[in-house]
Coordinates of C-alpha atoms in Angstrom, one line a residue:
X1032 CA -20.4 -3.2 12.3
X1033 CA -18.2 -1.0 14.5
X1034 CA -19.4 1.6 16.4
X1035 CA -17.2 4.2 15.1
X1036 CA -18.4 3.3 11.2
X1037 CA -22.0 3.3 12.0
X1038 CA -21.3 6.7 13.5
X1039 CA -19.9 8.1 10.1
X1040 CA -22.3 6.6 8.1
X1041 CA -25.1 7.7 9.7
X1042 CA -23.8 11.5 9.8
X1043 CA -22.8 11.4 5.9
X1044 CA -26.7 9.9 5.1
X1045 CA -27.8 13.0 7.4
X1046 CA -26.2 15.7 5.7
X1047 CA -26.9 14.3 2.2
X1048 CA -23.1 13.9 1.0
X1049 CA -23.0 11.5 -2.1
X1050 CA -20.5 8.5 -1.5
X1051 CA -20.9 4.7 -2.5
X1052 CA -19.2 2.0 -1.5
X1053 CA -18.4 1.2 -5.0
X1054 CA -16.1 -2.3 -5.3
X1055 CA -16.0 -5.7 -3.7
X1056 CA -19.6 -5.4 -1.6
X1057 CA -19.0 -9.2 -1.7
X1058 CA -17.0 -9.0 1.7
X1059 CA -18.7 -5.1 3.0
X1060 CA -19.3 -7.0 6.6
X1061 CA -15.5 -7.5 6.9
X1062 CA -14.8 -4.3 5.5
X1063 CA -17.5 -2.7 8.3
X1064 CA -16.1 -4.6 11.3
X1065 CA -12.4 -3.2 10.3
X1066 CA -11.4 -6.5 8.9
X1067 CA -10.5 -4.9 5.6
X1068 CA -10.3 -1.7 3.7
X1069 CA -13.3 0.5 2.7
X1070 CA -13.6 1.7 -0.8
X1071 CA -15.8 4.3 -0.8
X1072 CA -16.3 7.0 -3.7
X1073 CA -17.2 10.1 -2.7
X1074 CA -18.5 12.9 -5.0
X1075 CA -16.0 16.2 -5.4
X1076 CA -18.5 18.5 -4.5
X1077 CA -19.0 17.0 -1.3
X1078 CA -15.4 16.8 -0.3
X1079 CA -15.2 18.8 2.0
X1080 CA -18.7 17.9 4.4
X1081 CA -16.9 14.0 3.9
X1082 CA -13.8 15.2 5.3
X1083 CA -15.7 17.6 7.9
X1084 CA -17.3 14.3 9.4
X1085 CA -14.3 11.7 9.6
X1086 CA -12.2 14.4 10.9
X1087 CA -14.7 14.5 13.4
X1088 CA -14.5 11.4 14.7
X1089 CA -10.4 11.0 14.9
X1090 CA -9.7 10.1 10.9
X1091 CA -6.5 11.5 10.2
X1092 CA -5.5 11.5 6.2
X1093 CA -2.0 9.5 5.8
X1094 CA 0.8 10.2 3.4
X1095 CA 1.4 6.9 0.5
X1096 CA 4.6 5.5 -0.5
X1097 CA 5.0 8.0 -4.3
X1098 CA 5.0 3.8 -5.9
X1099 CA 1.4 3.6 -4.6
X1100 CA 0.1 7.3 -4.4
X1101 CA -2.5 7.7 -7.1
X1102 CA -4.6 11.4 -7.8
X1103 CA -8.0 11.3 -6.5
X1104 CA -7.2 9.0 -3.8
X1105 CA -6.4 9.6 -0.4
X1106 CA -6.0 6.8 3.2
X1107 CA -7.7 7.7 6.1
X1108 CA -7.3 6.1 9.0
X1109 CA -9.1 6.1 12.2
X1110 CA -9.5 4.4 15.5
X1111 CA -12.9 2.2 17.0
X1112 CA -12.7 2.7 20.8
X1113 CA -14.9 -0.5 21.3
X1114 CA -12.7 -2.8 19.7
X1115 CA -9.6 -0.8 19.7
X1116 CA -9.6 -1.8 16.2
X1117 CA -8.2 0.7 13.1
X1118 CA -10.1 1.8 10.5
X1119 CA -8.8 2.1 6.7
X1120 CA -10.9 4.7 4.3
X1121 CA -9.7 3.8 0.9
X1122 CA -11.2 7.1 -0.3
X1123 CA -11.9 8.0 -4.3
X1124 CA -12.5 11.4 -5.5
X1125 CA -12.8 10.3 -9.0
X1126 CA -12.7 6.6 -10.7
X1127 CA -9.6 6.0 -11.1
X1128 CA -8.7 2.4 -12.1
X1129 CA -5.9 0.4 -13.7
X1130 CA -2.9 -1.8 -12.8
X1131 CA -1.3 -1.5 -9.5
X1132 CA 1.4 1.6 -9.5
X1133 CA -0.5 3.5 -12.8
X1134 CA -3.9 3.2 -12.3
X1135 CA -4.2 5.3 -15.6
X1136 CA -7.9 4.9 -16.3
X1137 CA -10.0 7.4 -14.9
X1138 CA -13.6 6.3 -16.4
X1139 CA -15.7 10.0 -15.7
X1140 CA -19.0 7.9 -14.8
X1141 CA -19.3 9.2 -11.3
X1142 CA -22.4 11.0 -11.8
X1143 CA -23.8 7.5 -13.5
X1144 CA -22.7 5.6 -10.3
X1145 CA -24.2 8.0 -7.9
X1146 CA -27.6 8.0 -9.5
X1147 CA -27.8 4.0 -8.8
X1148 CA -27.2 3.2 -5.5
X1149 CA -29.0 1.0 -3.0
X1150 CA -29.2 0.9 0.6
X1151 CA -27.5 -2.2 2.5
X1152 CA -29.8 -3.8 4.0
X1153 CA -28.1 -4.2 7.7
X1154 CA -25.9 -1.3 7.7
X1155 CA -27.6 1.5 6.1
X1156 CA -24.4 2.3 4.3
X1157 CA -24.9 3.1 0.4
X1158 CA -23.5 0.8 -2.3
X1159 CA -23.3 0.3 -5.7
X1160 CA -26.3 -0.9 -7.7
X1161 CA -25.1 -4.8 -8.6
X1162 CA -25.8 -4.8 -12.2
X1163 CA -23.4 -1.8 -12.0
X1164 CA -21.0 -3.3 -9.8
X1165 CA -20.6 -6.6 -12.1
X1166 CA -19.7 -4.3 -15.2
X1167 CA -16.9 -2.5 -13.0
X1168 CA -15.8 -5.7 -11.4
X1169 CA -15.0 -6.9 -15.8
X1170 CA -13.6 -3.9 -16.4
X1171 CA -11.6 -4.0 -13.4
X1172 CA -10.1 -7.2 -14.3
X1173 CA -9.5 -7.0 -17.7
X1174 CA -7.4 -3.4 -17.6
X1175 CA -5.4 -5.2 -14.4
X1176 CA -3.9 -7.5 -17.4
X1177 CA -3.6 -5.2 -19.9
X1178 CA -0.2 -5.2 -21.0
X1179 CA 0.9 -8.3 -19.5
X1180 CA 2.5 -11.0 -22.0
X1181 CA 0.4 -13.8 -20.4
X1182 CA -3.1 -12.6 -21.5
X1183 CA -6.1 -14.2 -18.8
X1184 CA -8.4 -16.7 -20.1
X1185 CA -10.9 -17.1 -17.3
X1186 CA -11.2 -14.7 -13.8
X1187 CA -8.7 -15.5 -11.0
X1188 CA -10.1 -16.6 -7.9
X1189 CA -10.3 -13.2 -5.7
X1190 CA -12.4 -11.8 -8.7
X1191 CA -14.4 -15.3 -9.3
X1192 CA -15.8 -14.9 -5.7
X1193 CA -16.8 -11.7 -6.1
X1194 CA -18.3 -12.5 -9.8
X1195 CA -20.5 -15.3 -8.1
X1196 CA -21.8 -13.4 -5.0
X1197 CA -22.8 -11.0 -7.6
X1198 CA -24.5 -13.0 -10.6
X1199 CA -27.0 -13.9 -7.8
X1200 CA -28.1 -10.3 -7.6
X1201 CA -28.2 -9.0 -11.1
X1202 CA -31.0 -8.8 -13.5
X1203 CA -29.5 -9.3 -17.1
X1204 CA -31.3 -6.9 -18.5
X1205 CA -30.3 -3.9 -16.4
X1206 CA -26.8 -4.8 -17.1
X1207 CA -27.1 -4.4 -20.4
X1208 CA -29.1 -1.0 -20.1
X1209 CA -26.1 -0.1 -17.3
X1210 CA -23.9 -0.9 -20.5
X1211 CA -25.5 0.8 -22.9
X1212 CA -25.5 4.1 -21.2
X1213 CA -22.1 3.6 -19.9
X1214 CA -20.6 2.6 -23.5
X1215 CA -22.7 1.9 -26.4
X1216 CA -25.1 -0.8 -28.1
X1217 CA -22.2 -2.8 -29.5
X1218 CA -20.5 -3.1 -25.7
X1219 CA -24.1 -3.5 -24.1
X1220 CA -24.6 -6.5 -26.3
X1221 CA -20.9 -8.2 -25.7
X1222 CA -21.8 -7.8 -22.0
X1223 CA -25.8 -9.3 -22.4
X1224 CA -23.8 -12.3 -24.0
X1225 CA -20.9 -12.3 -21.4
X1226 CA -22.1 -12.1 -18.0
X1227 CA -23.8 -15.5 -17.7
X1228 CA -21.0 -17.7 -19.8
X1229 CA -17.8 -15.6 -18.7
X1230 CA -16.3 -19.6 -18.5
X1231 CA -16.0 -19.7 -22.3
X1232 CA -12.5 -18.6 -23.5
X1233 CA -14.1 -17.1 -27.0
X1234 CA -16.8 -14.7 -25.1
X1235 CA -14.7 -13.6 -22.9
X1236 CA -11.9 -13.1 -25.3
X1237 CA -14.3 -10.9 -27.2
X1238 CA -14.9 -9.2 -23.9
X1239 CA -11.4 -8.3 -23.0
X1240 CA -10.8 -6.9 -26.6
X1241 CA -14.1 -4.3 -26.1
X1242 CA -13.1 -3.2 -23.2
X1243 CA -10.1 -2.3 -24.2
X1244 CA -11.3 -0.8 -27.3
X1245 CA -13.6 1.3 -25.0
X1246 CA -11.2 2.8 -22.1
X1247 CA -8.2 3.2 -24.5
X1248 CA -9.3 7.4 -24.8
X1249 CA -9.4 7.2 -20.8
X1250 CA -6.2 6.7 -20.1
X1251 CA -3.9 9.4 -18.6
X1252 CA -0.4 8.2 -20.9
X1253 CA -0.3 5.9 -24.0
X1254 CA 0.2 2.5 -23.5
X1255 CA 3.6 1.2 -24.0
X1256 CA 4.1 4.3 -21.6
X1257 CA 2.2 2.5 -18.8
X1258 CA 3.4 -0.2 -19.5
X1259 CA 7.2 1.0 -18.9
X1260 CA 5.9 2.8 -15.6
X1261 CA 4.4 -0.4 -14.7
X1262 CA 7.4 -2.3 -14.7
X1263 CA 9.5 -0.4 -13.5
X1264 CA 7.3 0.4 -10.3
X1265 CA 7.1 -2.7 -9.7
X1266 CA 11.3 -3.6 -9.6
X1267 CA 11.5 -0.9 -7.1
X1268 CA 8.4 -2.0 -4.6
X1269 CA 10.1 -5.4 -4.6
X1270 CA 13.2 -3.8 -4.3
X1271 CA 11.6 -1.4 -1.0
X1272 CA 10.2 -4.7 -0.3
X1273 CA 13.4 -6.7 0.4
X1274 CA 14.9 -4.2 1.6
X1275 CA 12.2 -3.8 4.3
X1276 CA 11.0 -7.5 5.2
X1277 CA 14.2 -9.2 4.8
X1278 CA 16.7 -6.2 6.4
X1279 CA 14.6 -4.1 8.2
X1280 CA 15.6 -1.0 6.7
X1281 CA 13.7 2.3 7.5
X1282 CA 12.0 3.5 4.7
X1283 CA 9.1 4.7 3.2
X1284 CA 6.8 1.8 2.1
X1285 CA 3.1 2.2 2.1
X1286 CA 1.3 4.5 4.5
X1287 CA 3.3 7.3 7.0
X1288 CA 2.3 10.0 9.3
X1289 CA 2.1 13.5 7.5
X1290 CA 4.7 16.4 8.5
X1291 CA 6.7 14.1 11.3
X1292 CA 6.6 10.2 12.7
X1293 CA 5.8 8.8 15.7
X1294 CA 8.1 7.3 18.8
X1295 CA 7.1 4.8 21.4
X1296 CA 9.1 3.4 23.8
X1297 CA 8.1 0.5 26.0
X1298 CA 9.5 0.1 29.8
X1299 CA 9.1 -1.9 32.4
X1300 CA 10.6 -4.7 34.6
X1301 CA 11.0 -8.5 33.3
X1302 CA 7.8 -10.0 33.8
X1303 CA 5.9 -6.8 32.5
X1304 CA 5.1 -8.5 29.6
X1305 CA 6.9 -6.2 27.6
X1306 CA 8.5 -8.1 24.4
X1307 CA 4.6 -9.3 24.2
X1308 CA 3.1 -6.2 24.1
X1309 CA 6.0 -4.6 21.7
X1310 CA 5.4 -7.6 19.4
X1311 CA 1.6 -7.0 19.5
X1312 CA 1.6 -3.1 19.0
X1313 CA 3.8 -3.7 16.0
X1314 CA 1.4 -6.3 14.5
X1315 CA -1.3 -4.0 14.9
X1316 CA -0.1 -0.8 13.8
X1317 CA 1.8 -1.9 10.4
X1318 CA -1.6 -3.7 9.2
X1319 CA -2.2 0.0 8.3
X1320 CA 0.7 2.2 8.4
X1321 CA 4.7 1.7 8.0
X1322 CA 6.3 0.6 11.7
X1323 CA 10.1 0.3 12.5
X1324 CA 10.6 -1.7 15.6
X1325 CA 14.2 -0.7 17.9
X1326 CA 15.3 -3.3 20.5
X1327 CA 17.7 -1.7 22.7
X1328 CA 18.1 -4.9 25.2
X1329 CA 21.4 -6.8 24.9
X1330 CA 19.5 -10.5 24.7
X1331 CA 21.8 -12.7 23.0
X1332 CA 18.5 -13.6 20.7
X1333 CA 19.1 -10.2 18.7
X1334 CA 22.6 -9.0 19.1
X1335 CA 24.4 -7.6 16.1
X1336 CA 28.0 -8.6 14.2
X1337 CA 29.9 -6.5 15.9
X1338 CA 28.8 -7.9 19.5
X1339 CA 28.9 -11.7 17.9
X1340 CA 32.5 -12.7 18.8
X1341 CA 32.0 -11.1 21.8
X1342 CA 29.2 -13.6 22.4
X1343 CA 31.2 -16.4 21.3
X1344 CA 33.9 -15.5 23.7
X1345 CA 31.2 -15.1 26.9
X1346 CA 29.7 -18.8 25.9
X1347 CA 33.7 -20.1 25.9
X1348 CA 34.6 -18.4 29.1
X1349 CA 31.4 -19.8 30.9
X1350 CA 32.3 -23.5 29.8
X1351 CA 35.5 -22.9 31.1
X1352 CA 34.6 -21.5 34.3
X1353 CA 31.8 -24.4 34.9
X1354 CA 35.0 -27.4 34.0
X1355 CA 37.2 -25.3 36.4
X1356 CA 35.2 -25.2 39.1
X1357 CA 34.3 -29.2 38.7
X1358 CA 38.0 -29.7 38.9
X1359 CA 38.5 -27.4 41.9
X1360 CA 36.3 -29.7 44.1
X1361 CA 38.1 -33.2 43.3
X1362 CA 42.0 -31.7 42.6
X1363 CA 43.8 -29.8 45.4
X1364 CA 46.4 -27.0 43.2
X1365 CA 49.5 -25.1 44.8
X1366 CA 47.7 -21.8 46.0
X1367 CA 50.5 -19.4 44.6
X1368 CA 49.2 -20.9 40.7
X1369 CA 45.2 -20.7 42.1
X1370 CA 45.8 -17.1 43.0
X1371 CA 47.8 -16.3 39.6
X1372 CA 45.6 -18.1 37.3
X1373 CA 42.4 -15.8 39.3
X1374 CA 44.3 -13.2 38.9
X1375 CA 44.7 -13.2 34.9
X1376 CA 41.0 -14.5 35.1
X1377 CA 39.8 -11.6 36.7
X1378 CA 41.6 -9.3 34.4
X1379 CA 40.4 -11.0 31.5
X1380 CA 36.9 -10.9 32.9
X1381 CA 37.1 -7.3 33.7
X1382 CA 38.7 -6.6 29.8
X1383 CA 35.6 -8.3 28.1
X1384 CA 33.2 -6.4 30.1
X1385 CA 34.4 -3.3 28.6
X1386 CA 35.0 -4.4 25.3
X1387 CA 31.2 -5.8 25.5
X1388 CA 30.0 -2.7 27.6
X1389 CA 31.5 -0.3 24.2
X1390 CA 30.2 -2.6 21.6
X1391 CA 26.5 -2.4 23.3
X1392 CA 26.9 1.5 23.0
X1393 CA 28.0 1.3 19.3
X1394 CA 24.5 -1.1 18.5
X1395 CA 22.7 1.5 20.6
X1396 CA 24.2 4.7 19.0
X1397 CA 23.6 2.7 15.0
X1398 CA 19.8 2.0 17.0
X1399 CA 19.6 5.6 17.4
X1400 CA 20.3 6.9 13.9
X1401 CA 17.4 4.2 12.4
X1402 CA 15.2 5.5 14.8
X1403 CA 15.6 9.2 13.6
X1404 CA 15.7 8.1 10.3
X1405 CA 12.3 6.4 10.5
X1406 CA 10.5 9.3 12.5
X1407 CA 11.6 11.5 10.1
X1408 CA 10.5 9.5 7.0
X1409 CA 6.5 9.5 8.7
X1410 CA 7.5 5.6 10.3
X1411 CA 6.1 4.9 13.2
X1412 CA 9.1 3.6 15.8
X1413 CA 8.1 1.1 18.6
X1414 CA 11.0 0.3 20.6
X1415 CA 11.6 -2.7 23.3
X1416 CA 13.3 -0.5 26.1
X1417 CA 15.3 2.8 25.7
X1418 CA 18.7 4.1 26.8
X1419 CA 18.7 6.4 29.7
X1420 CA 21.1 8.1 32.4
X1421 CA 19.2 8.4 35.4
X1422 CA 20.3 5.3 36.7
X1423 CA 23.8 3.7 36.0
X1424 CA 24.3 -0.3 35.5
X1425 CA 20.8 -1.8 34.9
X1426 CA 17.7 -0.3 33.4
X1427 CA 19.3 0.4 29.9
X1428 CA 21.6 2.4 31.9
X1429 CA 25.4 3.2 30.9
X1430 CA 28.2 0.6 32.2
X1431 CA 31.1 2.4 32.4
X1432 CA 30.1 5.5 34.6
X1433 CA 32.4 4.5 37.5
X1434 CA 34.8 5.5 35.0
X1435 CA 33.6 9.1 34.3
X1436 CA 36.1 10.5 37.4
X1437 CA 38.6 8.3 36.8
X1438 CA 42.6 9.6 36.9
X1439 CA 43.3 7.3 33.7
X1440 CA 42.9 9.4 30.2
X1441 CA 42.1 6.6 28.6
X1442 CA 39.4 5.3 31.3
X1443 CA 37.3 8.5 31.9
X1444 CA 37.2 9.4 27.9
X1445 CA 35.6 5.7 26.8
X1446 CA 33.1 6.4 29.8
X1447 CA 32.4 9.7 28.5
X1448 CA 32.0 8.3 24.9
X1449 CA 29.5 5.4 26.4
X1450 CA 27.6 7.9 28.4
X1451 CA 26.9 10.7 25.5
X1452 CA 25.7 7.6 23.5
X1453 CA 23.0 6.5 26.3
X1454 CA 22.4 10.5 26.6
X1455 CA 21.0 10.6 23.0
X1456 CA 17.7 9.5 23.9
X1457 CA 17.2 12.7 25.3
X1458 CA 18.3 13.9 22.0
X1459 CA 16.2 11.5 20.2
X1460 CA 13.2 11.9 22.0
X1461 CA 10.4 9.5 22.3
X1462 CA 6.6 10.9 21.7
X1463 CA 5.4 8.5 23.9
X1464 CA 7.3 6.3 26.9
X1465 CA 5.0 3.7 28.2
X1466 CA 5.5 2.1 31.4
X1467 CA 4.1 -1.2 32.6
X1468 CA 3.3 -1.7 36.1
X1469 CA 3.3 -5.2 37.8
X1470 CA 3.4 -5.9 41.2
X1471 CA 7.0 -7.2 42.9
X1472 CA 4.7 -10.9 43.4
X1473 CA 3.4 -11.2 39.8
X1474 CA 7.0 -10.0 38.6
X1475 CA 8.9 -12.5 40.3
X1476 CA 5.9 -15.3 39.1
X1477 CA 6.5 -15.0 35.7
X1478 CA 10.1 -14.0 36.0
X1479 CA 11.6 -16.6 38.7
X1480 CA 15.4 -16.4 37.7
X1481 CA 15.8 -13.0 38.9
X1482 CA 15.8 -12.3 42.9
X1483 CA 13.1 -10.3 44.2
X1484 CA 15.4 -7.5 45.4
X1485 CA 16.7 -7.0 42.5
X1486 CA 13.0 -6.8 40.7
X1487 CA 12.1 -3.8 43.5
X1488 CA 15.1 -2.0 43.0
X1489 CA 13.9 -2.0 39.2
X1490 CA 10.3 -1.1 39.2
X1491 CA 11.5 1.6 42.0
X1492 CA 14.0 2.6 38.8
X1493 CA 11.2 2.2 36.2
X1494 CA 9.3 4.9 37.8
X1495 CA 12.0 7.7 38.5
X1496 CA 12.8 7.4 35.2
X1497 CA 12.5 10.6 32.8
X1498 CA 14.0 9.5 29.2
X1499 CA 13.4 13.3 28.3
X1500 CA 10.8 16.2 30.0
X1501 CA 8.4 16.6 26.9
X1502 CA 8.0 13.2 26.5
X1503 CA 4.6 12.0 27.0
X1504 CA 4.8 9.1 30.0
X1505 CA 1.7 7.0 30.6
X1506 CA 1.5 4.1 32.7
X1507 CA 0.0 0.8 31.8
X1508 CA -1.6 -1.9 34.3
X1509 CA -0.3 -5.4 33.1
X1510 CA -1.8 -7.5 35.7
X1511 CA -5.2 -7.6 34.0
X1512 CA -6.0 -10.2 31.2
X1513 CA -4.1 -9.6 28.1
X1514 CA -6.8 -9.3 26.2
X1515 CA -8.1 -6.1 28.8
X1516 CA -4.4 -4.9 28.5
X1517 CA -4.5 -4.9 24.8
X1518 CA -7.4 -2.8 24.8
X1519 CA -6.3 -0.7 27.2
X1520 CA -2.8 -0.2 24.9
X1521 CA -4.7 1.0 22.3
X1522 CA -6.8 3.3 23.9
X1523 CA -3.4 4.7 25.0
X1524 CA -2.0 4.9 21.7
X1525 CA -4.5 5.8 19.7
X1526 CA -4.5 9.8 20.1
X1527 CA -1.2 9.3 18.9
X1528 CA -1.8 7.6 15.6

């Protein structure tokens, strides 16, 4: 159990406020060592000491995706500074259950549920009596179908493992007393006969058609109603979905940051282990909450159509340039044709350079706009570098700057244009710039095709750096174990989530 749970726990059995964990007790280890959500229901008038004590220790509520925001529920999510792990409160105000995107039963049996409770035996934490739990876990299932053309026969498998860690702790009889004063005698009786044959199609059959007979004056809209929403929910999370997983676009899609978003920007020199701690903070963070990630490098791994013929032309030029200079140690040429043919070689060179040096600004400037959009939407940005003007060349630094006094018109206005684009991260601030520190050895270890000049002059840049004055800049030790400087990240972070 994490520290940080046993914590809040403890303080809500102190001062008295009624909560249960009240579904899927089946895997409430997992859920306690922040493996998985918690559901915990938690009694209106006792709202407010609940949210008193997780505010307390760092739980911050987060805005849902409108698809997935249901009354009577709210996410909070919180931090374990052990573990550096993150905590997700699935947090009910009043039963509310039914398919995914409705949930249009709310069954007013909180009262009932708070009254039977027990204590779990290793955590302390309350939970749901069993016999109470089993009748939920039916009900659960059953409404999740309702309305569906293929009607279910049998449980599925997640609800089949929780079904059998539960008949091992239920007393028949108190099910069907649960039943009865849930329902009525009829119900109480189809769930007696149910809960120990739930295999056979006919009993369960029977089941399914009392249940629905018995939450039908529960729900919030008529059926074909839900039904409609249902659907058409669902064509526009897959929708969000694609649009998200498959192109990367920033939008909304489960859980954001209320009022404003978050942006952190990762720097350091090769060898930092930066593209491994970017990846890694990404994993981390969008278990729980929506995360755009920004690359602002120019590896040819990630680079965009418009820089792709570019590429192309780089990977022809280099061939070229490796045949030529083969040729230039066995064949002796005129020198007038050597020095013309260097000539138009060098020009060419310098003409691609540009062209590539203008594109790079264009991906960063189109970079720059997803970013905002993201922040802006409650996303939480992690990008891999970040443009900046304090130094010129290298470092995410503009290109053309030599430029920027030049006599030539045409010259000093696309070095002005490049330059105002790299000058927009001052614009687009980040919230947080983290800087990895390695040592010029350990750099030049792990990074052995670039010269170790080359790696001082850039951890010398790294640190003079300032992307904009408000931004938050913390630096961050790489040379430990990743496993310490993954902990260490997320003790950073995490007043920031």
């Amino acid at each position: 159990m994490l520290s940080t749970l046993k914590d809040i726990f403890e303080k809500l059995n102190e001062n008295e406020v009624r909560y249960v964990h009240w579904k899927s007790n089946e895997h409430l280890k997992s859920a306690l060592s922040g493996k998985t959500d918690l559901d915990i229901l938690v009694h209106q008038l006792d709202y407010h000491k609940f949210i008193e004590v997780v505010n307390k220790h760092g739980f911050k509520k987060y805005d849902t995706d409108p698809l997935l925001n249901y009354s009577f529920i709210d996410d909070f999510i919180g931090f374990d500074n052990n573990t550096g792990d993150l905590i997700h409160l699935h947090t009910h105000f009043q039963l509310v259950i039914g398919k995914k995107f409705v949930k249009e039963i709310h069954l007013p049996i909180e009262e009932y549920i708070f009254k039977h409770f027990i204590k779990d035996v290793d955590s302390g934490v309350k939970i749901i009596d069993p016999n109470l739990e089993i009748i939920l876990l039916l009900i659960r299932f059953n409404i999740k179908y309702e309305g569906k053309f293929k009607k279910p026969t049998k449980l599925n498998n997640e609800y089949e493992i929780e079904y059998n860690w539960l008949i091992n702790k239920i007393d028949e009889k108190l099910v069907k007393e649960h039943a009865l004063n849930i329902f009525d005698k009829k119900t109480s009786n189809v769930f007696f006969k149910t809960i120990n044959h739930i295999d056979k199609k006919r009993k369960f059959k029977q089941l399914r058609k009392n249940i629905f007979k018995k939450t039908n004056k529960y729900k919030t809209n008529r059926n074909f109603i839900n039904n409609i929403k249902y659907y058409i929910s669902k064509v526009k999370f897959i929708y969000k979905a694609i649009l998200v997983k498959k192109f990367h676009i920033p939008i909304k899609f489960r859980r954001t940051k209320p009022n404003s978003g978050l942006i952190i920007a990762f720097m350091g020199v090769d060898g930092a282990g930066k593209s491994t701690l970017v990846n890694y903070t990404e994993k981390w963070l969008s278990n729980k909450v929506d995360v755009h990630k920004v690359y602002f490098g120019t590896g040819d791994s990630t680079f965009s159509l418009l820089r792709t013929p570019i590429v192309n032309i780089k990977k022809i030029t280099n061939k070229l340039k490796f045949k030529n200079n083969n040729k230039s140690k066995k064949v002796i040429v005129n020198s007038k044709e050597t020095k013309s043919n260097n000539k138009h070689r060098n020009i060419f060179t310098k003409f691609i350079k540009v062209i590539w040096a203008l594109v790079v600004a264009l991906e960063k400037k189109n970079s720059f706009k997803k970013l905002w959009k993201a922040k802006s939407s409650g996303m939480v940005v992690i990008t891999d570098r970040y443009p900046q003007v304090d130094i010129y060349g290298f470092n995410d630094g503009p290109l053309l700057t030599d430029w920027l006094k030049s006599k030539n018109l045409v010259k000093r206005q696309m070095s002005r244009w490049e330059y105002n684009v790299y000058n927009l991260g001052k614009f687009y601030k980040p919230d947080l710039v983290i800087k990895l520190i390695v040592s010029e050895d350990i750099s030049s270890k792990r990074k052995s095709d670039t010269s170790k000049e080359m790696i001082t002059k850039k951890i010398e840049a790294i640190k003079k750096i300032k992307i904009h004055p408000e931004s938050n800049e913390l630096l961050l030790n790489t040379e430990e174990s990743l496993e310490k400087t993954k902990l260490n990240l997320k003790l950073i972070i995490k007043d920031y989530i």
